[in-house]
Amino acid sequence: MNKIFPSADAALKGVVADGQTLAVGGFGLCGIPEALIDALKDSGVQNLTVISNNAGVDGFGLGKLLETRQIKKMIASYVGENKEFERQYLAGELALEFTPQGTLAEKLRAGGAGIPAFFTKTGVGTQVAEGKELREFDGETYVMEHSLVPDVALVKADVADKAGNLRFRLTARNFNPAAAMAGKVCIVEVEKIVEVGELAPDDIHLPGIYVHRLVLNATPEKRIEKRTLSASVDAAAAKVEAQTAIAQAAAGSEAPVKAVNKKEGA
């Protein structure tokens, strides 16, 4: 079976559709499937639910799909670097399911392993646990979380062989393998494709049985999410205030927000 497709557009053809749930790998802007995200934008599919550690930044990564309003809901653990995400959410234009980062990773891993749900202490006693089953184990309270099994997983790897066996590079190994395992269909963007047997068994991080389609992108942009040489206290305080506003909106709180900096004794 030939898993290699000539372009990202071709790799998505016949797979993505309106109303699907997609898992997109990456951590910040590290290890994101840039070409596949661009192709998803060009496909014009709408009303997507996207599972990802974050939502990219304005004008790059998943931020491109927010600008075109192709995403109706995000399941994410961090959204602090995307002003358009913040604007849409606070305006009620975008649904958001905040999920603790470790729980999000486990929801994908469990989905890929065929485990429908699991119990965790993370979120007990907070809004994360509202409406969910609680159960005691050895005198401790746990909350039940359902696993995630997206229709499609878009993944970035460093090297693949022609059978789809993958090797990830450094931080890109965080969410990409879990997303790949969880997706009913897994499409992978790689920087290099080698012959079967060229990857040593110990160098394979994910077996090809999980991978359905491959596309080569040998020269990704790999943009830095936020290059910081120095930061003023005022800029840091403004960022904290914006992030707090999102958290309070998610909690339904109308309490005033005040950013406290180190000069005030924080």
mmCIF file of C-alpha atoms in Angstrom:
data_model
loop_
_atom_site.group_PDB
_atom_site.id
_atom_site.type_symbol
_atom_site.label_atom_id
_atom_site.label_comp_id
_atom_site.label_asym_id
_atom_site.label_seq_id
_atom_site.Cartn_x
_atom_site.Cartn_y
_atom_site.Cartn_z
ATOM 1 C CA MET A 1 0.000 0.000 0.000
ATOM 2 C CA ASN A 2 1.447 3.346 -1.064
ATOM 3 C CA LYS A 3 0.999 5.830 1.784
ATOM 4 C CA ILE A 4 2.895 8.704 0.140
ATOM 5 C CA PHE A 5 0.860 11.528 -1.402
ATOM 6 C CA PRO A 6 2.280 14.193 -3.723
ATOM 7 C CA SER A 7 0.977 17.194 -1.760
ATOM 8 C CA ALA A 8 -0.792 18.176 1.427
ATOM 9 C CA ASP A 9 -3.922 18.996 -0.580
ATOM 10 C CA ALA A 10 -3.919 15.506 -2.085
ATOM 11 C CA ALA A 11 -3.367 13.903 1.318
ATOM 12 C CA LEU A 12 -6.497 15.588 2.716
ATOM 13 C CA LYS A 13 -8.685 14.917 -0.313
ATOM 14 C CA GLY A 14 -11.542 12.541 0.395
ATOM 15 C CA VAL A 15 -10.784 12.517 4.131
ATOM 16 C CA VAL A 16 -11.656 15.908 5.672
ATOM 17 C CA ALA A 17 -15.244 17.125 5.701
ATOM 18 C CA ASP A 18 -17.506 19.679 7.378
ATOM 19 C CA GLY A 19 -18.350 19.068 11.026
ATOM 20 C CA GLN A 20 -15.466 16.712 11.794
ATOM 21 C CA THR A 21 -13.371 16.520 14.934
ATOM 22 C CA LEU A 22 -9.650 16.830 14.233
ATOM 23 C CA ALA A 23 -6.633 16.331 16.477
ATOM 24 C CA VAL A 24 -3.665 18.485 15.494
ATOM 25 C CA GLY A 25 -0.248 17.685 16.917
ATOM 26 C CA GLY A 26 2.354 20.114 18.148
ATOM 27 C CA PHE A 27 3.356 22.093 21.195
ATOM 28 C CA GLY A 28 3.078 25.824 20.702
ATOM 29 C CA LEU A 29 4.436 26.272 17.196
ATOM 30 C CA CYS A 30 6.898 23.425 17.683
ATOM 31 C CA GLY A 31 6.133 20.296 15.706
ATOM 32 C CA ILE A 32 2.951 21.509 14.050
ATOM 33 C CA PRO A 33 1.918 20.153 10.613
ATOM 34 C CA GLU A 34 2.270 23.506 8.816
ATOM 35 C CA ALA A 35 1.557 22.299 5.281
ATOM 36 C CA LEU A 36 -1.447 20.227 6.361
ATOM 37 C CA ILE A 37 -2.939 23.177 8.242
ATOM 38 C CA ASP A 38 -2.540 25.358 5.141
ATOM 39 C CA ALA A 39 -4.171 22.668 3.023
ATOM 40 C CA LEU A 40 -7.008 22.361 5.526
ATOM 41 C CA LYS A 41 -7.570 26.094 5.234
ATOM 42 C CA ASP A 42 -7.607 25.886 1.427
ATOM 43 C CA SER A 43 -10.058 22.959 1.536
ATOM 44 C CA GLY A 44 -12.744 25.274 2.898
ATOM 45 C CA VAL A 45 -14.202 22.729 5.329
ATOM 46 C CA GLN A 46 -16.304 24.336 8.069
ATOM 47 C CA ASN A 47 -17.645 23.786 11.583
ATOM 48 C CA LEU A 48 -14.591 21.915 12.811
ATOM 49 C CA THR A 49 -13.917 20.842 16.372
ATOM 50 C CA VAL A 50 -10.152 20.926 16.857
ATOM 51 C CA ILE A 51 -8.237 19.167 19.619
ATOM 52 C CA SER A 52 -4.814 20.668 20.163
ATOM 53 C CA ASN A 53 -2.533 21.741 22.963
ATOM 54 C CA ASN A 54 -3.109 25.337 21.875
ATOM 55 C CA ALA A 55 -4.550 27.357 19.012
ATOM 56 C CA GLY A 56 -1.380 28.623 17.362
ATOM 57 C CA VAL A 57 -0.793 32.359 17.061
ATOM 58 C CA ASP A 58 -2.411 35.091 15.022
ATOM 59 C CA GLY A 59 -1.735 34.400 11.356
ATOM 60 C CA PHE A 60 0.115 31.105 11.793
ATOM 61 C CA GLY A 61 -0.666 27.522 12.686
ATOM 62 C CA LEU A 62 -4.246 26.984 13.788
ATOM 63 C CA GLY A 63 -4.564 30.750 14.006
ATOM 64 C CA LYS A 64 -5.116 30.705 10.235
ATOM 65 C CA LEU A 65 -8.212 28.537 10.652
ATOM 66 C CA LEU A 66 -9.560 30.849 13.349
ATOM 67 C CA GLU A 67 -9.217 33.820 11.015
ATOM 68 C CA THR A 68 -11.269 32.039 8.338
ATOM 69 C CA ARG A 69 -13.858 30.931 10.936
ATOM 70 C CA GLN A 70 -13.461 27.258 10.043
ATOM 71 C CA ILE A 71 -13.208 26.237 13.708
ATOM 72 C CA LYS A 72 -16.403 26.239 15.758
ATOM 73 C CA LYS A 73 -14.922 24.655 18.900
ATOM 74 C CA MET A 74 -11.489 24.189 20.451
ATOM 75 C CA ILE A 75 -10.534 21.512 22.970
ATOM 76 C CA ALA A 76 -7.255 22.889 24.306
ATOM 77 C CA SER A 77 -5.167 23.493 27.407
ATOM 78 C CA TYR A 78 -3.589 26.865 26.538
ATOM 79 C CA VAL A 79 -4.734 29.759 24.363
ATOM 80 C CA GLY A 80 -2.726 32.684 25.692
ATOM 81 C CA GLU A 81 -0.797 33.722 22.569
ATOM 82 C CA ASN A 82 -3.708 34.180 20.157
ATOM 83 C CA LYS A 83 -5.578 37.502 20.253
ATOM 84 C CA GLU A 84 -8.135 36.402 17.650
ATOM 85 C CA PHE A 85 -8.884 33.316 19.722
ATOM 86 C CA GLU A 86 -9.394 35.552 22.763
ATOM 87 C CA ARG A 87 -11.646 37.939 20.815
ATOM 88 C CA GLN A 88 -13.836 35.186 19.338
ATOM 89 C CA TYR A 89 -14.208 33.380 22.646
ATOM 90 C CA LEU A 90 -15.063 36.458 24.706
ATOM 91 C CA ALA A 91 -17.545 37.512 21.997
ATOM 92 C CA GLY A 92 -19.282 34.139 22.182
ATOM 93 C CA GLU A 93 -18.287 33.238 18.626
ATOM 94 C CA LEU A 94 -16.132 30.229 19.520
ATOM 95 C CA ALA A 95 -16.853 27.311 21.849
ATOM 96 C CA LEU A 96 -14.034 26.279 24.159
ATOM 97 C CA GLU A 97 -13.462 23.201 26.299
ATOM 98 C CA PHE A 98 -10.574 23.985 28.621
ATOM 99 C CA THR A 99 -8.744 20.791 29.542
ATOM 100 C CA PRO A 100 -5.723 20.414 31.843
ATOM 101 C CA GLN A 101 -2.686 19.671 29.707
ATOM 102 C CA GLY A 102 -1.887 16.277 31.211
ATOM 103 C CA THR A 103 -5.536 15.253 31.029
ATOM 104 C CA LEU A 104 -5.680 16.301 27.368
ATOM 105 C CA ALA A 105 -2.639 14.168 26.560
ATOM 106 C CA GLU A 106 -4.138 11.195 28.407
ATOM 107 C CA LYS A 107 -7.540 11.610 26.711
ATOM 108 C CA LEU A 108 -5.796 11.219 23.351
ATOM 109 C CA ARG A 109 -3.521 8.401 24.514
ATOM 110 C CA ALA A 110 -6.472 6.524 26.004
ATOM 111 C CA GLY A 111 -8.467 7.008 22.819
ATOM 112 C CA GLY A 112 -5.656 5.486 20.793
ATOM 113 C CA ALA A 113 -5.369 2.569 23.222
ATOM 114 C CA GLY A 114 -9.088 1.749 23.048
ATOM 115 C CA ILE A 115 -9.778 2.914 26.615
ATOM 116 C CA PRO A 116 -13.137 4.754 26.665
ATOM 117 C CA ALA A 117 -12.599 6.641 29.934
ATOM 118 C CA PHE A 118 -10.293 6.934 32.936
ATOM 119 C CA PHE A 119 -10.177 8.490 36.411
ATOM 120 C CA THR A 120 -7.824 11.278 37.450
ATOM 121 C CA LYS A 121 -7.412 13.557 40.468
ATOM 122 C CA THR A 122 -6.684 16.535 38.211
ATOM 123 C CA GLY A 123 -9.565 18.991 38.327
ATOM 124 C CA VAL A 124 -11.354 17.547 41.359
ATOM 125 C CA GLY A 125 -13.016 20.355 43.280
ATOM 126 C CA THR A 126 -12.869 22.752 40.320
ATOM 127 C CA GLN A 127 -15.109 23.595 37.367
ATOM 128 C CA VAL A 128 -13.251 20.953 35.368
ATOM 129 C CA ALA A 129 -15.145 18.313 37.358
ATOM 130 C CA GLU A 130 -18.609 19.870 37.086
ATOM 131 C CA GLY A 131 -21.164 17.482 35.593
ATOM 132 C CA LYS A 132 -18.707 14.577 35.561
ATOM 133 C CA GLU A 133 -18.756 11.343 37.555
ATOM 134 C CA LEU A 134 -16.731 11.371 40.770
ATOM 135 C CA ARG A 135 -15.535 8.201 42.454
ATOM 136 C CA GLU A 136 -13.408 7.366 45.458
ATOM 137 C CA PHE A 137 -10.376 5.086 45.322
ATOM 138 C CA ASP A 138 -8.419 4.388 48.518
ATOM 139 C CA GLY A 139 -10.022 7.377 50.207
ATOM 140 C CA GLU A 140 -9.216 9.832 47.406
ATOM 141 C CA THR A 141 -11.700 11.445 45.024
ATOM 142 C CA TYR A 142 -11.194 11.131 41.289
ATOM 143 C CA VAL A 143 -13.062 12.550 38.291
ATOM 144 C CA MET A 144 -13.906 10.451 35.247
ATOM 145 C CA GLU A 145 -12.699 11.785 31.895
ATOM 146 C CA HIS A 146 -13.815 10.395 28.545
ATOM 147 C CA SER A 147 -11.141 9.648 25.967
ATOM 148 C CA LEU A 148 -10.922 11.412 22.609
ATOM 149 C CA VAL A 149 -11.153 9.616 19.264
ATOM 150 C CA PRO A 150 -11.048 12.275 16.530
ATOM 151 C CA ASP A 151 -12.169 11.635 12.971
ATOM 152 C CA VAL A 152 -8.782 12.756 11.613
ATOM 153 C CA ALA A 153 -5.353 13.362 13.132
ATOM 154 C CA LEU A 154 -2.940 15.797 11.472
ATOM 155 C CA VAL A 155 0.565 15.058 12.675
ATOM 156 C CA LYS A 156 4.126 16.301 12.171
ATOM 157 C CA ALA A 157 7.125 13.948 12.324
ATOM 158 C CA ASP A 158 10.783 14.355 11.479
ATOM 159 C CA VAL A 159 11.395 11.156 9.495
ATOM 160 C CA ALA A 160 9.143 8.428 8.112
ATOM 161 C CA ASP A 161 9.889 5.323 6.131
ATOM 162 C CA LYS A 162 7.621 4.305 3.279
ATOM 163 C CA ALA A 163 5.637 2.009 5.566
ATOM 164 C CA GLY A 164 4.727 4.975 7.774
ATOM 165 C CA ASN A 165 6.992 4.189 10.719
ATOM 166 C CA LEU A 166 7.771 7.536 12.381
ATOM 167 C CA ARG A 167 10.554 9.242 14.271
ATOM 168 C CA PHE A 168 9.825 12.527 16.006
ATOM 169 C CA ARG A 169 12.314 15.217 16.925
ATOM 170 C CA LEU A 170 12.620 16.549 20.470
ATOM 171 C CA THR A 171 9.566 18.542 21.641
ATOM 172 C CA ALA A 172 7.528 17.454 18.617
ATOM 173 C CA ARG A 173 7.231 14.100 20.361
ATOM 174 C CA ASN A 174 4.894 15.563 23.021
ATOM 175 C CA PHE A 175 1.399 15.518 21.507
ATOM 176 C CA ASN A 176 2.024 14.175 18.007
ATOM 177 C CA PRO A 177 2.275 10.439 18.851
ATOM 178 C CA ALA A 178 -0.852 10.539 21.020
ATOM 179 C CA ALA A 179 -2.788 12.436 18.343
ATOM 180 C CA ALA A 180 -1.629 9.962 15.691
ATOM 181 C CA MET A 181 -2.779 6.960 17.726
ATOM 182 C CA ALA A 182 -6.156 8.484 18.563
ATOM 183 C CA GLY A 183 -7.231 9.519 15.057
ATOM 184 C CA LYS A 184 -9.469 7.221 13.042
ATOM 185 C CA VAL A 185 -7.465 8.435 10.031
ATOM 186 C CA CYS A 186 -3.918 9.699 10.549
ATOM 187 C CA ILE A 187 -2.212 11.991 8.025
ATOM 188 C CA VAL A 188 1.431 12.779 8.682
ATOM 189 C CA GLU A 189 3.647 15.565 7.382
ATOM 190 C CA VAL A 190 7.367 14.714 7.469
ATOM 191 C CA GLU A 191 10.629 16.392 6.576
ATOM 192 C CA LYS A 192 12.262 13.244 5.233
ATOM 193 C CA ILE A 193 11.061 9.915 3.823
ATOM 194 C CA VAL A 194 13.430 6.931 3.746
ATOM 195 C CA GLU A 195 13.225 3.357 2.566
ATOM 196 C CA VAL A 196 11.812 0.650 4.810
ATOM 197 C CA GLY A 197 14.633 -0.686 6.976
ATOM 198 C CA GLU A 198 16.608 2.570 7.122
ATOM 199 C CA LEU A 199 15.119 3.441 10.492
ATOM 200 C CA ALA A 200 16.580 1.273 13.232
ATOM 201 C CA PRO A 201 13.892 -0.429 15.344
ATOM 202 C CA ASP A 202 14.947 1.553 18.416
ATOM 203 C CA ASP A 203 14.607 4.807 16.450
ATOM 204 C CA ILE A 204 10.941 4.235 15.613
ATOM 205 C CA HIS A 205 8.726 6.189 18.005
ATOM 206 C CA LEU A 206 5.412 5.228 16.378
ATOM 207 C CA PRO A 207 4.756 2.172 14.193
ATOM 208 C CA GLY A 208 3.308 2.631 10.738
ATOM 209 C CA ILE A 209 0.132 0.718 11.551
ATOM 210 C CA TYR A 210 -1.277 3.992 12.905
ATOM 211 C CA VAL A 211 -0.380 6.010 9.785
ATOM 212 C CA HIS A 212 -2.635 6.114 6.728
ATOM 213 C CA ARG A 213 -1.137 8.893 4.603
ATOM 214 C CA LEU A 214 2.234 10.637 4.320
ATOM 215 C CA VAL A 215 3.219 13.915 2.704
ATOM 216 C CA LEU A 216 6.730 15.343 2.389
ATOM 217 C CA ASN A 217 7.438 18.916 3.531
ATOM 218 C CA ALA A 218 11.208 19.136 3.491
ATOM 219 C CA THR A 219 11.446 22.874 4.261
ATOM 220 C CA PRO A 220 8.853 23.910 6.865
ATOM 221 C CA GLU A 221 8.975 27.462 8.157
ATOM 222 C CA LYS A 222 9.306 26.456 11.837
ATOM 223 C CA ARG A 223 8.370 29.882 13.113
ATOM 224 C CA ILE A 224 9.278 30.772 16.707
ATOM 225 C CA GLU A 225 6.118 31.323 18.722
ATOM 226 C CA LYS A 226 7.351 34.256 20.749
ATOM 227 C CA ARG A 227 10.924 35.530 20.603
ATOM 228 C CA THR A 228 11.598 37.418 23.837
ATOM 229 C CA LEU A 229 14.826 39.299 24.455
ATOM 230 C CA SER A 230 13.466 41.465 27.258
ATOM 231 C CA ALA A 231 10.030 42.279 28.586
ATOM 232 C CA SER A 232 8.747 45.293 30.494
ATOM 233 C CA VAL A 233 6.702 44.812 33.643
ATOM 234 C CA ASP A 234 3.775 46.613 31.995
ATOM 235 C CA ALA A 235 3.754 44.198 29.029
ATOM 236 C CA ALA A 236 3.874 41.184 31.333
ATOM 237 C CA ALA A 237 1.053 42.595 33.463
ATOM 238 C CA ALA A 238 -1.108 43.207 30.387
ATOM 239 C CA LYS A 239 -0.635 39.609 29.271
ATOM 240 C CA VAL A 240 -1.616 38.287 32.709
ATOM 241 C CA GLU A 241 -4.715 40.502 32.688
ATOM 242 C CA ALA A 242 -5.829 39.198 29.274
ATOM 243 C CA GLN A 243 -5.337 35.579 30.300
ATOM 244 C CA THR A 244 -7.217 36.170 33.559
ATOM 245 C CA ALA A 245 -10.126 37.678 31.620
ATOM 246 C CA ILE A 246 -10.405 34.491 29.548
ATOM 247 C CA ALA A 247 -10.324 32.327 32.684
ATOM 248 C CA GLN A 248 -12.990 34.431 34.395
ATOM 249 C CA ALA A 249 -15.209 34.329 31.312
ATOM 250 C CA ALA A 250 -14.899 30.542 31.260
ATOM 251 C CA ALA A 251 -15.876 30.468 34.932
ATOM 252 C CA GLY A 252 -18.785 32.858 34.446
ATOM 253 C CA SER A 253 -17.192 35.310 36.859
ATOM 254 C CA GLU A 254 -17.803 39.032 36.679
ATOM 255 C CA ALA A 255 -15.253 39.923 39.304
ATOM 256 C CA PRO A 256 -12.844 42.706 38.308
ATOM 257 C CA VAL A 257 -9.462 41.684 37.034
ATOM 258 C CA LYS A 258 -6.260 43.197 38.316
ATOM 259 C CA ALA A 259 -2.806 42.244 37.137
ATOM 260 C CA VAL A 260 -0.269 42.323 39.969
ATOM 261 C CA ASN A 261 3.395 42.767 39.157
ATOM 262 C CA LYS A 262 6.531 42.307 41.178
ATOM 263 C CA LYS A 263 6.689 46.004 42.060
ATOM 264 C CA GLU A 264 3.424 45.503 43.946
ATOM 265 C CA GLY A 265 4.911 42.646 45.933
ATOM 266 C CA ALA A 266 3.767 39.674 43.846
#
